[in-house]
PDB file of C-alpha atoms in Angstrom:
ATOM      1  CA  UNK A   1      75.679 149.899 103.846  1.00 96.00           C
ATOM      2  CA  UNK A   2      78.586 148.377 105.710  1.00 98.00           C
ATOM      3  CA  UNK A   3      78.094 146.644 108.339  1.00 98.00           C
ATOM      4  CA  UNK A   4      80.655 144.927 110.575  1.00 98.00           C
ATOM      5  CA  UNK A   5      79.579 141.499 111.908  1.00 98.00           C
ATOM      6  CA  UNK A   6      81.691 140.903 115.341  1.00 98.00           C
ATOM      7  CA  UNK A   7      81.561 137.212 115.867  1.00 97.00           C
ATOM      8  CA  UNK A   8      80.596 136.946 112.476  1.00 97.00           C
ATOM      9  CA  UNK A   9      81.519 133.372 111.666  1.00 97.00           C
ATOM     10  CA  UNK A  10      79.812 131.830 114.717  1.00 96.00           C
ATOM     11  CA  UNK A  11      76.099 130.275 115.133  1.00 96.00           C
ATOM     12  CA  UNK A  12      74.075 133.808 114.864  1.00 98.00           C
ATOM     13  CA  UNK A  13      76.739 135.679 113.069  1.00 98.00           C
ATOM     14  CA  UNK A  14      77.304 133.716 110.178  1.00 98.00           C
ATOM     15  CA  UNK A  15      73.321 133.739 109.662  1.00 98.00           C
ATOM     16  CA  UNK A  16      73.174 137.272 109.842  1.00 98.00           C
ATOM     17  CA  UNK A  17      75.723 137.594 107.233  1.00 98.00           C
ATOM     18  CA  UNK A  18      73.749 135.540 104.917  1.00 98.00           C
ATOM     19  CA  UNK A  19      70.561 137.411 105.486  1.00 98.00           C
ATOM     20  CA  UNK A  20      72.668 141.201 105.430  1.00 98.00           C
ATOM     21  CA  UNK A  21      74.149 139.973 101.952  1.00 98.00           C
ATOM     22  CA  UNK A  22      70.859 139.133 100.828  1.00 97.00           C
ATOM     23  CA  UNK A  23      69.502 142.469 101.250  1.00 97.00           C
ATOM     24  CA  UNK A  24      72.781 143.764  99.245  1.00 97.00           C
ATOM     25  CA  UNK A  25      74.738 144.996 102.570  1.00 98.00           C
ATOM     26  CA  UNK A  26      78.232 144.447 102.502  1.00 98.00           C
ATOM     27  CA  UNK A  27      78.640 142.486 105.622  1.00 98.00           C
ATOM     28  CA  UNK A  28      82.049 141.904 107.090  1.00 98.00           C
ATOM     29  CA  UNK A  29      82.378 138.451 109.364  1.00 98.00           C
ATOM     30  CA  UNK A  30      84.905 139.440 111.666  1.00 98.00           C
ATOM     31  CA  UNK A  31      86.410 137.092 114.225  1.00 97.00           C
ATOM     32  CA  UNK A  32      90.207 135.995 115.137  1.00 96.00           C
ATOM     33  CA  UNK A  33      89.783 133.855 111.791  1.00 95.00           C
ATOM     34  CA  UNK A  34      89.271 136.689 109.497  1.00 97.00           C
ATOM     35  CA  UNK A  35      92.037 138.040 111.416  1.00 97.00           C
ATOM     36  CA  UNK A  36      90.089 140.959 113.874  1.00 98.00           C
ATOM     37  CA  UNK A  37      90.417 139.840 117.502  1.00 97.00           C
ATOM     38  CA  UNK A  38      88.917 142.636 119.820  1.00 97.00           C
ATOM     39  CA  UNK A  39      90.503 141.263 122.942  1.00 96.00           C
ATOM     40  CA  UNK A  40      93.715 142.381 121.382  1.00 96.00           C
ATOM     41  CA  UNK A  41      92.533 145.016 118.777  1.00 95.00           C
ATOM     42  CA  UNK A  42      94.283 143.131 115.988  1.00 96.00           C
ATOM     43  CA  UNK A  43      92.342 144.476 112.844  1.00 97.00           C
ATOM     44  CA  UNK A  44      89.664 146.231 114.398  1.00 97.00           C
ATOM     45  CA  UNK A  45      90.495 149.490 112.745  1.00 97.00           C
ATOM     46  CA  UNK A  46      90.940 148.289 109.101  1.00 97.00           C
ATOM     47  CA  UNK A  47      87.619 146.207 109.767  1.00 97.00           C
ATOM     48  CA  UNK A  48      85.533 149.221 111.074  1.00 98.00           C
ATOM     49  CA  UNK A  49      87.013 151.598 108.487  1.00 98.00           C
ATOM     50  CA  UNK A  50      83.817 152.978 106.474  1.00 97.00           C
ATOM     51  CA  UNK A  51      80.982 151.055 108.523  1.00 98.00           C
ATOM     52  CA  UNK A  52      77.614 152.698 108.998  1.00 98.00           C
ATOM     53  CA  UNK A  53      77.225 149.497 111.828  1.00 98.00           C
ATOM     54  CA  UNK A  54      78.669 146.890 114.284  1.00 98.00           C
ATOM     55  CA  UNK A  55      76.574 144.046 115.183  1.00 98.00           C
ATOM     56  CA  UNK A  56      78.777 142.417 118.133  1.00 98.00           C
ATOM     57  CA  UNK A  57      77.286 138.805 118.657  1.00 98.00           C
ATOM     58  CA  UNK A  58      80.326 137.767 119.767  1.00 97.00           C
ATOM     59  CA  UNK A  59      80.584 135.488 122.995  1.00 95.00           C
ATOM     60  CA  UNK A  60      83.014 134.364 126.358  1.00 93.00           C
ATOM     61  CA  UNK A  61      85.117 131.102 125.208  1.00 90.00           C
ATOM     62  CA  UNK A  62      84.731 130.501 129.398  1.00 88.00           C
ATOM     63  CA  UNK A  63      81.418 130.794 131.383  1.00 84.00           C
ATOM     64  CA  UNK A  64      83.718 131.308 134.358  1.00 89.00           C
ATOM     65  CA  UNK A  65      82.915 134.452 136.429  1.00 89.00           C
ATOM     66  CA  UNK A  66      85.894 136.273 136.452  1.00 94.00           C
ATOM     67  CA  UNK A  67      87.208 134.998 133.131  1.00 95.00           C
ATOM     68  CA  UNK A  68      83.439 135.956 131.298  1.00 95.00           C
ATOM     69  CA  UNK A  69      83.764 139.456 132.686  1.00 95.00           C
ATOM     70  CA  UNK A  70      87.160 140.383 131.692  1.00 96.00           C
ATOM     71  CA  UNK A  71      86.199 138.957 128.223  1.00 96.00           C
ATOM     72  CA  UNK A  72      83.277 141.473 127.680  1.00 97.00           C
ATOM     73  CA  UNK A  73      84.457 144.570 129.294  1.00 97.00           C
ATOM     74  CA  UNK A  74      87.885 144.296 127.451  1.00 97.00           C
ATOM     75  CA  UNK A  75      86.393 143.166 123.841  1.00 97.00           C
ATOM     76  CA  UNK A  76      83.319 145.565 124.393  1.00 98.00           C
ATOM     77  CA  UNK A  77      86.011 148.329 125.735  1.00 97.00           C
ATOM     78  CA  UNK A  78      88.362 147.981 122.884  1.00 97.00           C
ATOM     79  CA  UNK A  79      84.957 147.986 119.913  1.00 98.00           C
ATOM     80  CA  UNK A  80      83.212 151.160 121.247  1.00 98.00           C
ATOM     81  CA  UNK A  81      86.633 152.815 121.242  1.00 97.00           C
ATOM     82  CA  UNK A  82      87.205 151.768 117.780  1.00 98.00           C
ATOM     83  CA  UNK A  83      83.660 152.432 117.248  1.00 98.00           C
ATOM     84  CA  UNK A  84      84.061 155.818 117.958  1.00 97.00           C
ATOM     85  CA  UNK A  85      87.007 156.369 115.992  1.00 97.00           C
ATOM     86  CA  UNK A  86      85.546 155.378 112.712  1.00 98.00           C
ATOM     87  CA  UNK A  87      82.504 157.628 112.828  1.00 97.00           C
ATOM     88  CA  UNK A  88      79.964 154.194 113.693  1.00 98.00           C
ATOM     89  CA  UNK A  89      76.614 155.364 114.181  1.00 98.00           C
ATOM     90  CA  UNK A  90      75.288 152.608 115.454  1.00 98.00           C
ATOM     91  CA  UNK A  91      76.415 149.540 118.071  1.00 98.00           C
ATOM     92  CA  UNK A  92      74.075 146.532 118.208  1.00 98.00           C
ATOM     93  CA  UNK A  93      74.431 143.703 121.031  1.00 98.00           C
ATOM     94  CA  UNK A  94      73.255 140.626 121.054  1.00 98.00           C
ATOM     95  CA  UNK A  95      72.333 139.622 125.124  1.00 97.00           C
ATOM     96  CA  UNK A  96      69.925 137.103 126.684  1.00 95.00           C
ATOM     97  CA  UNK A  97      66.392 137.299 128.324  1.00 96.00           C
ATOM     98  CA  UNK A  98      66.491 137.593 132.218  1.00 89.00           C
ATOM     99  CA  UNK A  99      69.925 138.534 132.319  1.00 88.00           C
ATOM    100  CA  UNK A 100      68.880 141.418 134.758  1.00 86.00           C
ATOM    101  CA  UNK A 101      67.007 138.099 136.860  1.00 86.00           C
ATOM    102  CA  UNK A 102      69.983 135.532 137.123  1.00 83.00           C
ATOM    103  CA  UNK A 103      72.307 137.831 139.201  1.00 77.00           C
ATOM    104  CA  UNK A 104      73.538 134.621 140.805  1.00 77.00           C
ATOM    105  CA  UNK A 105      75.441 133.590 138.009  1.00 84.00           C
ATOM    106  CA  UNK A 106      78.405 135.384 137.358  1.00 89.00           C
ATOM    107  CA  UNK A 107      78.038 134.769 133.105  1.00 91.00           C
ATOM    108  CA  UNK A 108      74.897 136.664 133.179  1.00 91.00           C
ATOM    109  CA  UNK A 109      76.874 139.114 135.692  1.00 92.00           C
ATOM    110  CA  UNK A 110      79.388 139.815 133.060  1.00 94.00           C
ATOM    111  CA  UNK A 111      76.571 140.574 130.163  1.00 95.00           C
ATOM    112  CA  UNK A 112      74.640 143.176 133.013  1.00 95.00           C
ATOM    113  CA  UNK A 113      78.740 144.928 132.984  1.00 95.00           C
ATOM    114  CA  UNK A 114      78.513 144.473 128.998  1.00 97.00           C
ATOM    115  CA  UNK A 115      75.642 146.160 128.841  1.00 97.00           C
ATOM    116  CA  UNK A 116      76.524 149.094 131.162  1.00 97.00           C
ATOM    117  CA  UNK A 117      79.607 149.921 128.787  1.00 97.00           C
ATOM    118  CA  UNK A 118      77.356 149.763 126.070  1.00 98.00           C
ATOM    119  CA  UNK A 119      74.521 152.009 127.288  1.00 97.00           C
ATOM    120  CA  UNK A 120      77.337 154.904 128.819  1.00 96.00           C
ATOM    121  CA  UNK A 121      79.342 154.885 125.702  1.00 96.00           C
ATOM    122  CA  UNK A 122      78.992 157.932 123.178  1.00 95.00           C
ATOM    123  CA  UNK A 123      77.966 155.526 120.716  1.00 97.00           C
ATOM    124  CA  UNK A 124      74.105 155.382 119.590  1.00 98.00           C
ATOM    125  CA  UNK A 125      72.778 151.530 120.364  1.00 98.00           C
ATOM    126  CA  UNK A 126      70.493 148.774 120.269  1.00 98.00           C
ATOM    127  CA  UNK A 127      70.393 146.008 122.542  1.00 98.00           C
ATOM    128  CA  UNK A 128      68.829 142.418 121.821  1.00 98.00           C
ATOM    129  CA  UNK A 129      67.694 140.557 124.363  1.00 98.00           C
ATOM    130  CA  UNK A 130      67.388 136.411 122.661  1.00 98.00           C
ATOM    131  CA  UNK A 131      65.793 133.440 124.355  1.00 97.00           C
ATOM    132  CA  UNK A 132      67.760 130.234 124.752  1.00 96.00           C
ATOM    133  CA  UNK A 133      68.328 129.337 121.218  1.00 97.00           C
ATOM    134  CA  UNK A 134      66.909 126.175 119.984  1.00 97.00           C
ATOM    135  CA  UNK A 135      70.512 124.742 119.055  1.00 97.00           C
ATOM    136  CA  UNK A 136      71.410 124.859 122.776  1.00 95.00           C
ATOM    137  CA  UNK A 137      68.412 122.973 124.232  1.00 96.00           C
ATOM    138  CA  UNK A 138      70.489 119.424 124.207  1.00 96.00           C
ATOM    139  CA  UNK A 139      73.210 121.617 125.907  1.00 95.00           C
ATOM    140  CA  UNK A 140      70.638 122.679 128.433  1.00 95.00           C
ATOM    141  CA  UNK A 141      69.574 119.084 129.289  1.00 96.00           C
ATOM    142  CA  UNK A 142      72.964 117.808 129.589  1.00 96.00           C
ATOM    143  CA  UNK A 143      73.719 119.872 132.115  1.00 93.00           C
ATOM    144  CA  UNK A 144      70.353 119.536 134.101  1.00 95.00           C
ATOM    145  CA  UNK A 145      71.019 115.816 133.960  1.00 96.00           C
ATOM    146  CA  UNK A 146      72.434 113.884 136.971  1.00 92.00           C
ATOM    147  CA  UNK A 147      72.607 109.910 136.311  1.00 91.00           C
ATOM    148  CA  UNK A 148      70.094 109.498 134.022  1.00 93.00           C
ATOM    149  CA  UNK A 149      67.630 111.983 135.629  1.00 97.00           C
ATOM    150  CA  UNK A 150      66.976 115.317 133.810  1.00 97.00           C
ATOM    151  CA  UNK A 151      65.665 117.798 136.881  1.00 97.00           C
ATOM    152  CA  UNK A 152      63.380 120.459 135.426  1.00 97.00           C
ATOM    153  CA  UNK A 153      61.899 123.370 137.156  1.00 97.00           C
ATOM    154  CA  UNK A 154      57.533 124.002 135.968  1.00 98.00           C
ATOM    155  CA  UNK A 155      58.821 127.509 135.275  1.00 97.00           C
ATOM    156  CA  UNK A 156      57.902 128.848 132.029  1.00 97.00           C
ATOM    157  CA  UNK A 157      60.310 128.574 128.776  1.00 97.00           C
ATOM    158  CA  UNK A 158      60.096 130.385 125.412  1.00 98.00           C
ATOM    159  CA  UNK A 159      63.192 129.359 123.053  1.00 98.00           C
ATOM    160  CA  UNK A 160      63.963 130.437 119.688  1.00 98.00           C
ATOM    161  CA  UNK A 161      65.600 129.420 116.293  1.00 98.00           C
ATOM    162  CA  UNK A 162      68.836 131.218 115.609  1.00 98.00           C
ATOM    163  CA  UNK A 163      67.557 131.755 112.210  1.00 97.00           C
ATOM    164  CA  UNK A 164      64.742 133.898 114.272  1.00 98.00           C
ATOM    165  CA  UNK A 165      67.134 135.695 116.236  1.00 98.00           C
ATOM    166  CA  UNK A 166      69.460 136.611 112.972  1.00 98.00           C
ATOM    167  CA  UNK A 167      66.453 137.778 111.641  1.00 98.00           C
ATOM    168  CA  UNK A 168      65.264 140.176 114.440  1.00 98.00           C
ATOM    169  CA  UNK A 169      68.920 141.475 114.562  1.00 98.00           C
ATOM    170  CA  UNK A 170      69.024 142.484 110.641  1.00 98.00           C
ATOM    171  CA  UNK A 171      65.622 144.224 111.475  1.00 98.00           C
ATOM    172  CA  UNK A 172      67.323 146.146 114.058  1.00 98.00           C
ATOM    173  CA  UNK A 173      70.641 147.303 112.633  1.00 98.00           C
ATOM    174  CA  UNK A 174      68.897 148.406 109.626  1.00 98.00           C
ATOM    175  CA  UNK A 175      66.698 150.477 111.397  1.00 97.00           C
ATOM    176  CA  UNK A 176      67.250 153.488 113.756  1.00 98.00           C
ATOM    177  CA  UNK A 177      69.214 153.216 117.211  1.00 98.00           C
ATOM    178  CA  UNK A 178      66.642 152.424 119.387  1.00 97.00           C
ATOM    179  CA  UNK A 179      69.213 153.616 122.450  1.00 98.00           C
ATOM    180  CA  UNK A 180      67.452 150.875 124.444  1.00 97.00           C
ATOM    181  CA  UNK A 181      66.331 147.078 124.350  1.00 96.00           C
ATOM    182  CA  UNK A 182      64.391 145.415 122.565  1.00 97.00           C
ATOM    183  CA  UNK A 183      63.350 141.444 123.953  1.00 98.00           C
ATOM    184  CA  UNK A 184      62.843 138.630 121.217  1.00 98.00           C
ATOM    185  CA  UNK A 185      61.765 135.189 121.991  1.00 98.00           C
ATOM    186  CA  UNK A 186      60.065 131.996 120.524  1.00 98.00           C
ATOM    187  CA  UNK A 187      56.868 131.682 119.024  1.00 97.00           C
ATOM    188  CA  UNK A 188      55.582 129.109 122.021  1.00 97.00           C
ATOM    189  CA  UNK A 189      55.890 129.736 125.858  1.00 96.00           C
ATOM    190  CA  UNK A 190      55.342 126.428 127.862  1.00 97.00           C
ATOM    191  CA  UNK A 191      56.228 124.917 130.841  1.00 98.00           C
ATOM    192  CA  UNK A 192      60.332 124.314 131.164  1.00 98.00           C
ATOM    193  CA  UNK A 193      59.745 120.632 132.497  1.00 97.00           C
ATOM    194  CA  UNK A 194      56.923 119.993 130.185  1.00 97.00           C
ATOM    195  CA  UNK A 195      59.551 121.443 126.702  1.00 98.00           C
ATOM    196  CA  UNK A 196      61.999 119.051 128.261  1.00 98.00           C
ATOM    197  CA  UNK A 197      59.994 115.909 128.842  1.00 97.00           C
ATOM    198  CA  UNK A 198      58.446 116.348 124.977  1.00 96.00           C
ATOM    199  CA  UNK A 199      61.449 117.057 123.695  1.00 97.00           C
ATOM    200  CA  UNK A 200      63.686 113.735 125.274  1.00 97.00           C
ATOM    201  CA  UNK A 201      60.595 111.439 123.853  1.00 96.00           C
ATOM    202  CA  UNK A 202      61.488 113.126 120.300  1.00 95.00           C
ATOM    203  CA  UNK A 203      65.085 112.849 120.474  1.00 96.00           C
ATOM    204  CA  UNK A 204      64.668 108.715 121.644  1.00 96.00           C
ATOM    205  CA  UNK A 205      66.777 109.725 124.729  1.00 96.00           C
ATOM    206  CA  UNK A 206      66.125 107.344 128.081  1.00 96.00           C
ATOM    207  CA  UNK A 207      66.414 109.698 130.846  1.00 97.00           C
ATOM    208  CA  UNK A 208      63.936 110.329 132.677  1.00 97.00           C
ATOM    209  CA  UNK A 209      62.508 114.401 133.190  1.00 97.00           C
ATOM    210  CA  UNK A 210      61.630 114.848 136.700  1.00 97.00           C
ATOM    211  CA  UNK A 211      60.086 117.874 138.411  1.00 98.00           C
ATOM    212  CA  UNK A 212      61.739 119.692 140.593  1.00 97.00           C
ATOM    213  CA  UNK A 213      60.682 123.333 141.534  1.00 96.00           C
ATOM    214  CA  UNK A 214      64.581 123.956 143.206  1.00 94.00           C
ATOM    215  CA  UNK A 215      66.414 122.486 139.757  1.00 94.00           C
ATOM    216  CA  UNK A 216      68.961 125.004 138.866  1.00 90.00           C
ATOM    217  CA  UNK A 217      69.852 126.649 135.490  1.00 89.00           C
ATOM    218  CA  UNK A 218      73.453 126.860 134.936  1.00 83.00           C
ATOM    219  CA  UNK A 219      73.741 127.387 138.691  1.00 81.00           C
ATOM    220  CA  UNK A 220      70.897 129.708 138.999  1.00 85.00           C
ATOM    221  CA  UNK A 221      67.452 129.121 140.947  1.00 88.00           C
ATOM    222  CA  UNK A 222      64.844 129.617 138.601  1.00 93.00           C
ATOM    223  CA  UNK A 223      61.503 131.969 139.775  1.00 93.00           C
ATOM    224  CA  UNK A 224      58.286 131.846 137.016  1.00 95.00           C
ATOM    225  CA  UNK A 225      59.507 133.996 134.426  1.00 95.00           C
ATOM    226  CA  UNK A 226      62.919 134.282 134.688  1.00 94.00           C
ATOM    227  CA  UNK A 227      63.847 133.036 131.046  1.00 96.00           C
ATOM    228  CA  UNK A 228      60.318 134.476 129.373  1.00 97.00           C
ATOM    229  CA  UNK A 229      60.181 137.865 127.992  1.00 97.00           C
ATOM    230  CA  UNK A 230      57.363 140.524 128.337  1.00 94.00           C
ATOM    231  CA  UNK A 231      54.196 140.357 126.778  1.00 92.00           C
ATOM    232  CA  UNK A 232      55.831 143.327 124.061  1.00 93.00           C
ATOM    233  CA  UNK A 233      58.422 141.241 122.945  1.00 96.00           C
ATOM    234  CA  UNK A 234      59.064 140.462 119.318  1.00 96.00           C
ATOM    235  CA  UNK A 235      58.081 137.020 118.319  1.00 97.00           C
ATOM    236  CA  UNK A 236      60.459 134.455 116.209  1.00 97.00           C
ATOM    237  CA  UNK A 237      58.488 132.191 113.567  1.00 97.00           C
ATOM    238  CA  UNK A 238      59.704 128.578 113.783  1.00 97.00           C
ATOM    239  CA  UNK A 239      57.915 126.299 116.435  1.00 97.00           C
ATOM    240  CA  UNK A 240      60.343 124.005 118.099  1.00 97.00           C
ATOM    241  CA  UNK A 241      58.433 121.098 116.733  1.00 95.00           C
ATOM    242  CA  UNK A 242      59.092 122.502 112.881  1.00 96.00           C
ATOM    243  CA  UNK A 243      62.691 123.188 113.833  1.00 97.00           C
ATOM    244  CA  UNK A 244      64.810 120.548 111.571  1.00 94.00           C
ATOM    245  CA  UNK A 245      66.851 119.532 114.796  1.00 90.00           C
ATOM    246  CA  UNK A 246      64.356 118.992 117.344  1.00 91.00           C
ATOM    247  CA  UNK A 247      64.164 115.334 116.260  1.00 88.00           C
TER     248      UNK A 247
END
């Protein structure tokens, strides 16, 4: 089967290509590298020709408001039209965990609009909603940090391994359009500030965690289970503390 990897040569995508191969897919990386940009359309139509599937894992270069929304309803636009052109019978996002909870953020704002194109296009889907990915927990703590305080909200705090995520997402495109979502998170839910705190002592890094129920997320309050998934959520493999970065 063919299936068309958008974002293909980024942190998820190019895993997912590796694990498509493996089952003998052909798997297509396409990004403005390979020459397929779908702001612009460039190559969209020679990459789509014959594919049973898109995977779009593609993401914003800007977390900007304005800038993050025009990048997913234009890319997402200009794929299910060229989706629907070339017969695909099934579109498969890759979104984020409580994106329907951080409402005050205008990045999770744009996914919610990303989503909504998705969902009322003619074109059968699958939607993946990912915890915060393991690679991006340094990211997280650099921008929770202020001096050398890290502020933490207790709330609870399930990430995953990207290699967890590509996995759930091969599941899903090779199965049936589940014309809904389906939530996927780490094996582990614990306390944010708690993650945080271990995790610093691990790396050898000198700030200091500190508590602090207000502590935003990427400019978001945080309430008790606004980055955890439900209790039917698929569950990734790798603990944190296996994880070949977390040290």
């Amino acid at each position: 089967m063919k299936i068309v990897i958008i974002g293909g040569t980024g942190l998820i995508g190019s895993k997912l290509v590796a694990k498509l191969s493996e089952r003998g897919h052909e798997a297509v990386a396409a990004a403005p590298k390979t020459g397929v940009n779908t702001l612009t359309g460039e190559g969209l139509a020679d990459a789509l020709a014959g594919a049973s599937a898109v995977v779009d894992v593609s993401n914003s270069p800007s977390f900007e408001s304005e800038a993050a929304l025009e990048f997913f309803r234009t890319s997402t636009g200009n794929l299910l039209v060229a989706e629907a052109a070339a017969g695909v019978g099934h579109h498969v996002a890759l979104s984020v965990v409580g994106t329907e909870r951080l409402t005050g953020n205008g990045y999770f704002r744009a996914k919610v609009a990303q989503e909504k194109l998705i969902e009322g296009s003619s074109i059968p889907y699958s939607i993946v909603h990912a915890t915060q990915f393991f690679e991006f927990v340094r990211g997280i703590a650099d921008d929770a940090t202020d001096g050398g305080v890290v502020r933490m909200a207790p709330v609870r705090f399930q990430p995953i391994a990207g290699d967890d995520v590509a996995e759930t997402l091969a599941g899903v495109v090779l199965g049936a359009p589940l014309n809904g979502r389906v939530e996927v998170g780490g094996p582990d839910q614990v306390r944010m500030d708690t993650f945080f705190r271990e995790a610093l002592a691990a790396w050898d890094d000198p700030r200091e965690v500190v508590t602090d129920p207000h502590a935003r997320y990427f400019g978001s309050e945080l309430e008790e289970r606004s980055l955890v998934p439900g209790d039917d959520a698929r569950l990734g493999r790798t603990r944190y503390s296996d994880w070949p970065g977390s040290k």
